[in-house]
GROMACS .gro file of C-alpha atoms in nm:
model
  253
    1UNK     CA    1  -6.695   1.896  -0.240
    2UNK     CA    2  -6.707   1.700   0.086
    3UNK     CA    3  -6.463   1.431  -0.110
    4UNK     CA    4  -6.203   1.708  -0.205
    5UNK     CA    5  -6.187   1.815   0.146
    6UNK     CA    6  -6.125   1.513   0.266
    7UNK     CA    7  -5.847   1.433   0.001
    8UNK     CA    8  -5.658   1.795   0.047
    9UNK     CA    9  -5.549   1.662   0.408
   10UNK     CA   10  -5.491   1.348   0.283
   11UNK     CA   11  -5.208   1.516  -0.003
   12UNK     CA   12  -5.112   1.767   0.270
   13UNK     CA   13  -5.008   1.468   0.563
   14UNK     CA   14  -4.854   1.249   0.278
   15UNK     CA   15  -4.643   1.603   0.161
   16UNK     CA   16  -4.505   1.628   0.507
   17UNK     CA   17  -4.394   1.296   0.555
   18UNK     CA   18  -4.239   1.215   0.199
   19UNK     CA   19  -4.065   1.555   0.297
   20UNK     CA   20  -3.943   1.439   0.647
   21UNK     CA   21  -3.836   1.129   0.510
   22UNK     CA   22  -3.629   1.309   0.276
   23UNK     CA   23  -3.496   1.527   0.546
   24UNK     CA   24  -3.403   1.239   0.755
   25UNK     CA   25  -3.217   1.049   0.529
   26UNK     CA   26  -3.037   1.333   0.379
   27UNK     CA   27  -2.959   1.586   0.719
   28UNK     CA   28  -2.812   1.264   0.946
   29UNK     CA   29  -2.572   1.157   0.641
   30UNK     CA   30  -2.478   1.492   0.612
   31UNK     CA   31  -2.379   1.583   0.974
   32UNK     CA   32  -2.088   1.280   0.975
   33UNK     CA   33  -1.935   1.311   0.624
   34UNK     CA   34  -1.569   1.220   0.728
   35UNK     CA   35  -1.427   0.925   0.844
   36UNK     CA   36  -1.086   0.866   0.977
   37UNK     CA   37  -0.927   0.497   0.980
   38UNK     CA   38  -0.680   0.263   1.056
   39UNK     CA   39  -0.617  -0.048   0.856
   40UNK     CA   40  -0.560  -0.340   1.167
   41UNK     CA   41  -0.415  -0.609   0.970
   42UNK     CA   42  -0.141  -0.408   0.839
   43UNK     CA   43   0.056  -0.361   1.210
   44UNK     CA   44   0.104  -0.733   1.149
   45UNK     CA   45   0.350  -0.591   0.916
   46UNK     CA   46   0.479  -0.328   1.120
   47UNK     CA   47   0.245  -0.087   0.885
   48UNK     CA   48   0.156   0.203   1.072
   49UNK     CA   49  -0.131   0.394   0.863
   50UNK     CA   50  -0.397   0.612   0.925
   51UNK     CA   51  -0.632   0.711   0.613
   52UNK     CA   52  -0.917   1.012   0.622
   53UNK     CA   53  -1.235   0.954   0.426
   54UNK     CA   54  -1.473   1.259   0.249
   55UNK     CA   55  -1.801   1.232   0.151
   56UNK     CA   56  -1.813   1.446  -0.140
   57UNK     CA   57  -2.223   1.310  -0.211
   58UNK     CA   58  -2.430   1.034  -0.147
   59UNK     CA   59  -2.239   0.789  -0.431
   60UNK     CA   60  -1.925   0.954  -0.444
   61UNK     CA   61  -1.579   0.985  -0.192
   62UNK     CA   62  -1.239   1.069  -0.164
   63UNK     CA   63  -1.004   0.846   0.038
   64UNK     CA   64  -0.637   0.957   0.140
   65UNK     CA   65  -0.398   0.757   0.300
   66UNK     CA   66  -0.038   0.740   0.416
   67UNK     CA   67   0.177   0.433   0.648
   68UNK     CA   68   0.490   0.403   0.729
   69UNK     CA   69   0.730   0.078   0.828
   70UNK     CA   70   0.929   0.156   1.054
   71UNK     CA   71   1.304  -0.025   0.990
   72UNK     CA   72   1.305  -0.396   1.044
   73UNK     CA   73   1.383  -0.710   0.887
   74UNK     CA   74   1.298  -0.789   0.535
   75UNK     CA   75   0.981  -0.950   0.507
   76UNK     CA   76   0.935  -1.276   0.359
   77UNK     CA   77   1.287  -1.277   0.209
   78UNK     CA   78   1.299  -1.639   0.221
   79UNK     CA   79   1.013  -1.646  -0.063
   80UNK     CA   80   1.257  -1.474  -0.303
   81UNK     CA   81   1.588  -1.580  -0.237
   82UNK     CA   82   1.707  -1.954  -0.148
   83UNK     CA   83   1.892  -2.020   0.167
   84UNK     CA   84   2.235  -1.975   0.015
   85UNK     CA   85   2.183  -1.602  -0.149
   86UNK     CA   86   2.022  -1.548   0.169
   87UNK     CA   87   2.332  -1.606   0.378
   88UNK     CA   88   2.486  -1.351   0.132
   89UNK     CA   89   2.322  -1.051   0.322
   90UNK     CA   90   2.358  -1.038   0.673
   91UNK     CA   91   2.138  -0.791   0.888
   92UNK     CA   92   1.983  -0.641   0.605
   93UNK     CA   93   1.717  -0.404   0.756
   94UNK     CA   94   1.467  -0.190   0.537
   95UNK     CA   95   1.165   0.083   0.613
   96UNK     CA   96   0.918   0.198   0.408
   97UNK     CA   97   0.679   0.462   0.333
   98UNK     CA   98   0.340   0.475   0.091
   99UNK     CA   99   0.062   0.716   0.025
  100UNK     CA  100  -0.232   0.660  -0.153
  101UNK     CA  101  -0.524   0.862  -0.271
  102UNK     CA  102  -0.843   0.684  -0.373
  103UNK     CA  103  -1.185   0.803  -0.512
  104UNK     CA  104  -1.456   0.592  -0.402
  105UNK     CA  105  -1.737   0.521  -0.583
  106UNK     CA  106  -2.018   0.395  -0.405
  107UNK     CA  107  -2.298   0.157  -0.514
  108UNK     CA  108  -2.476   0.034  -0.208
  109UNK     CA  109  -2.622   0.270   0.066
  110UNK     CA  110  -2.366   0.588   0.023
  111UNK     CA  111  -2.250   0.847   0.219
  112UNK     CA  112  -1.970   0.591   0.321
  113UNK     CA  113  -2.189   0.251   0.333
  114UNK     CA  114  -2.201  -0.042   0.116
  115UNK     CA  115  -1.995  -0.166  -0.178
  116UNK     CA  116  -1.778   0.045  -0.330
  117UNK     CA  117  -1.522   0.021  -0.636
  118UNK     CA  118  -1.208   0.254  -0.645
  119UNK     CA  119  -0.941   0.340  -0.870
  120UNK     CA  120  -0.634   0.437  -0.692
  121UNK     CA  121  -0.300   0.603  -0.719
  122UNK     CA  122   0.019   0.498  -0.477
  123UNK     CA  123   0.323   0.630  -0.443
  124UNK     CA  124   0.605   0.419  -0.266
  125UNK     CA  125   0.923   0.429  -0.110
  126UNK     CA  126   1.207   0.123   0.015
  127UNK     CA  127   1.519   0.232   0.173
  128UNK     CA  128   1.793   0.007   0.347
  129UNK     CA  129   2.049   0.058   0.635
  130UNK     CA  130   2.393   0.001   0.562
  131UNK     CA  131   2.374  -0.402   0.516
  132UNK     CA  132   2.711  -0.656   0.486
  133UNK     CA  133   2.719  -0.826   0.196
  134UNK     CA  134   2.932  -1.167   0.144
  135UNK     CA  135   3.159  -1.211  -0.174
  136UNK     CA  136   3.302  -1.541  -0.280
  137UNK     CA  137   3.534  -1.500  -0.494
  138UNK     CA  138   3.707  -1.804  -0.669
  139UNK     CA  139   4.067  -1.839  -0.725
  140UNK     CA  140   4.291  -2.129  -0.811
  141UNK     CA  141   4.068  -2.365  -0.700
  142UNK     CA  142   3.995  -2.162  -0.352
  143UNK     CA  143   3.682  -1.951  -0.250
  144UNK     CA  144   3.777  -1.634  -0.088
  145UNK     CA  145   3.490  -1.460   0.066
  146UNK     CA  146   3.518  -1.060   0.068
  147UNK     CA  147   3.285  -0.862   0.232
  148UNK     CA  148   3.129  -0.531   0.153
  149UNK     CA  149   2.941  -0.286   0.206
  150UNK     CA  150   2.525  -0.214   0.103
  151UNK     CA  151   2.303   0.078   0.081
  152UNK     CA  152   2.042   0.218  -0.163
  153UNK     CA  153   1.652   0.252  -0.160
  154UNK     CA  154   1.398   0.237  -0.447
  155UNK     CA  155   1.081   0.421  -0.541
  156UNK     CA  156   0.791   0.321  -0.724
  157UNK     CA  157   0.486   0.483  -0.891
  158UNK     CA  158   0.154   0.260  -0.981
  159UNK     CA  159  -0.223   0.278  -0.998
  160UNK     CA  160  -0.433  -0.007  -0.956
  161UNK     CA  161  -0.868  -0.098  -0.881
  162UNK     CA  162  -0.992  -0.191  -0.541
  163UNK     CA  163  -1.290  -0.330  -0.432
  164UNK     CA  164  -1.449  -0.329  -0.080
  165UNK     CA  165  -1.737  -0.238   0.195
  166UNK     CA  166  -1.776  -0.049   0.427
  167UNK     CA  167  -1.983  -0.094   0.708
  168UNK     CA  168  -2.155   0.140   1.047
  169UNK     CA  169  -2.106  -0.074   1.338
  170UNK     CA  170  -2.365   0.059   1.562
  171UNK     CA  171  -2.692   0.255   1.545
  172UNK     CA  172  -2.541   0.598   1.548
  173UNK     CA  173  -2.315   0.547   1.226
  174UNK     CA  174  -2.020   0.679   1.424
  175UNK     CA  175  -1.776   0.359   1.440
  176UNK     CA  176  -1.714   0.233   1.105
  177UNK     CA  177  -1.557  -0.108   0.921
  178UNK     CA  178  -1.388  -0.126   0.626
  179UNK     CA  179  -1.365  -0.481   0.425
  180UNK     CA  180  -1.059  -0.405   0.149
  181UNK     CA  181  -1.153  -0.754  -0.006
  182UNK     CA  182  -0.936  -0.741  -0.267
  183UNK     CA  183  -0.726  -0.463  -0.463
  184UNK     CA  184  -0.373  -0.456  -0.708
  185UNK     CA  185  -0.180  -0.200  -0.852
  186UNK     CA  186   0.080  -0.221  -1.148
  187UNK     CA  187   0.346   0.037  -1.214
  188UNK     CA  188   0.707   0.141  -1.260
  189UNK     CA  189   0.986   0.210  -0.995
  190UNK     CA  190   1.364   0.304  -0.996
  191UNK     CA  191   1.629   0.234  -0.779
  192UNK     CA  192   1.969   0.274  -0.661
  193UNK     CA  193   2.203   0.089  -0.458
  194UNK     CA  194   2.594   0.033  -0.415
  195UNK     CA  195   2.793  -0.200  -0.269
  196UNK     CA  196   3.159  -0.085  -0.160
  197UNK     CA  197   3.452  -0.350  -0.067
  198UNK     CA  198   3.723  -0.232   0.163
  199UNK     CA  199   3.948  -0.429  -0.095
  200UNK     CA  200   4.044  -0.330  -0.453
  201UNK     CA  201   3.873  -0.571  -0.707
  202UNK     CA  202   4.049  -0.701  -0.943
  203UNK     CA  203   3.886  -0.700  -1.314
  204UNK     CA  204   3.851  -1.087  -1.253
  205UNK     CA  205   3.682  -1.037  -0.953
  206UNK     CA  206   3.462  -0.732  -1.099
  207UNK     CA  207   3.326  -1.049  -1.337
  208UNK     CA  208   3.264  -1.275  -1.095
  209UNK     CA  209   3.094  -0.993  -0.848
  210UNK     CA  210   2.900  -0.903  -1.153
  211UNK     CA  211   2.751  -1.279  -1.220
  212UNK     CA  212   2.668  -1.327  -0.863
  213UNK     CA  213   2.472  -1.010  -0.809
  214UNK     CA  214   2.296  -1.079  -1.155
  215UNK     CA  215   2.228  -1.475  -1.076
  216UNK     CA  216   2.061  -1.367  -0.714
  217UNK     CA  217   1.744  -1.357  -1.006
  218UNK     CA  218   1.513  -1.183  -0.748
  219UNK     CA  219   1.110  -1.181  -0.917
  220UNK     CA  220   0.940  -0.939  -1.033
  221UNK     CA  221   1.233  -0.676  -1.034
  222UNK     CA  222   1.428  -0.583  -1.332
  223UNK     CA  223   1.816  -0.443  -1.234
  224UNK     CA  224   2.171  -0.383  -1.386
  225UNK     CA  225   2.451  -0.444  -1.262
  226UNK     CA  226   2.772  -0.200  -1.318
  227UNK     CA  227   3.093  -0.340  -1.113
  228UNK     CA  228   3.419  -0.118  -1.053
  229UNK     CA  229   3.729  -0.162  -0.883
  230UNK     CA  230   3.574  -0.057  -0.491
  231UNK     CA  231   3.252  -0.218  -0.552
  232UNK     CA  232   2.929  -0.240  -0.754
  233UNK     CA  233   2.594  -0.040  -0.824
  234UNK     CA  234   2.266  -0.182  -0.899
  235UNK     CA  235   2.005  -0.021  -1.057
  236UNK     CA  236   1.631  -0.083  -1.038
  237UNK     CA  237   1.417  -0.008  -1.329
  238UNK     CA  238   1.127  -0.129  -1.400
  239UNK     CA  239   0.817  -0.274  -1.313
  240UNK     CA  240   0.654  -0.196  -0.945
  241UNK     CA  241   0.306  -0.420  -0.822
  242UNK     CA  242   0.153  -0.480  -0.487
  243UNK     CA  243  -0.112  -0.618  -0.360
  244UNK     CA  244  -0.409  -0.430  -0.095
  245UNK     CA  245  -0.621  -0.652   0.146
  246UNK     CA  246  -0.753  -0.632   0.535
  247UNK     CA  247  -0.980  -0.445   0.768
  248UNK     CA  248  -1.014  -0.072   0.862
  249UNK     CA  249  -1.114   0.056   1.161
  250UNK     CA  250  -1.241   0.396   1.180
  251UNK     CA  251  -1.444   0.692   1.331
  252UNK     CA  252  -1.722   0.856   1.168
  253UNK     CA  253  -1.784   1.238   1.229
   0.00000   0.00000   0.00000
């Protein structure tokens, strides 16, 4: 008898503290189940983003985010075009806009820490401002260069996997760091874009228009080519991939 009463408060103290354990790691996730973030890295591309993170449990999340480039020069355009069909467009300017929504799946500490993997939907658009554009046309033996006109913009659909970690940078789980170490999507977009000539092509100079546009061979982007007598239109259709890496920064609340 003396044994079970000295067991019962035993039970009774362990009870209380399993329970407060519970409580504590439960309530204090609980109280800060949102997190809004910016990624840094991007502004190096003149990205401007801001994404807002739900904890929906302790393994599970919802991540929605939009950025916006504000009009500039066309990144990296020397990695896609050589130096002579880059001369071709002269202060070609472009902006951009993307949003992306991304369920979160958690597999280290959850409620918004550890490892995660996430399937992901993003929605894309490219637009242009009105860009020259530098014909040479060749005639008995002479190159005539005639300029024109540019315009159009492209959207693209895809869906892709990312994987990451996410990180509480001090003690009260409020500031928060995101690791995107490495993500790709793979769609389809469609574009449109004309170029107009102040001139009146000829049907010989339609051809030749035609074979320069389609000999620019830019990767990874599948376009037509459809020349008349004030211009040409190109059309994009078909496949649309990026690629997703960096650091977030971000408030937890």
């Amino acid at each position: 008898m003396k044994k079970l009463l000295l067991i019962i408060p035993y039970f009774i103290i362990s009870e209380a503290t399993a329970q407060g354990i519970m409580n504590n790691e439960t309530s204090l996730p609980e109280n800060k189940m949102n997190i809004i973030k910016t990624n840094v890295t991007g502004y190096a591309f003149r990205n401007i983003n801001v994404s807002y993170e739900r904890s929906i449990n302790r393994w599970f999340a919802v991540n929605v985010g939009f950025g916006t480039v504000p009009e500039g020069k066309v990144p990296f355009m020397n990695a896609f075009l050589d130096e002579e069909d880059e001369k071709k467009f002269q202060n070609i300017k472009i902006k951009a806009t993307n949003f992306t929504i991304e369920p979160r799946f958690y597999i280290g500490e959850g409620y918004g820490k550890g490892f995660y993997f996430a399937p992901y939907y993003r929605y894309s658009k490219v637009s242009t401002n009105t860009f020259d554009f530098t014909f040479d046309y060749n005639a008995f033996g002479t190159t005539y260069p005639v300029p024109l006109k540019g315009l159009g913009d492209a959207n693209g659909n895809s869906g892709g996997l990312m994987i990451g970690a996410q990180f509480f940078l001090n003690t009260q789980h409020s500031f928060v760091l995101d690791f995107w170490i490495a993500g790709a999507h793979y769609g389809s977009g469609k574009g449109d874009f004309t170029l107009t000539s102040d001139v009146i092509l000829t049907p010989e100079m339609q051809v030749q228009l035609k074979k320069e546009i389609q000999n620019l061979d830019v990767p990874f982007v599948d376009y037509t080519v459809e020349t008349n007598a004030n211009g040409a239109r190109i059309k994009v259709d078909g496949p649309w991939a990026g690629f997703r890496s960096g650091f977030s920064l971000g408030y937890r609340f």
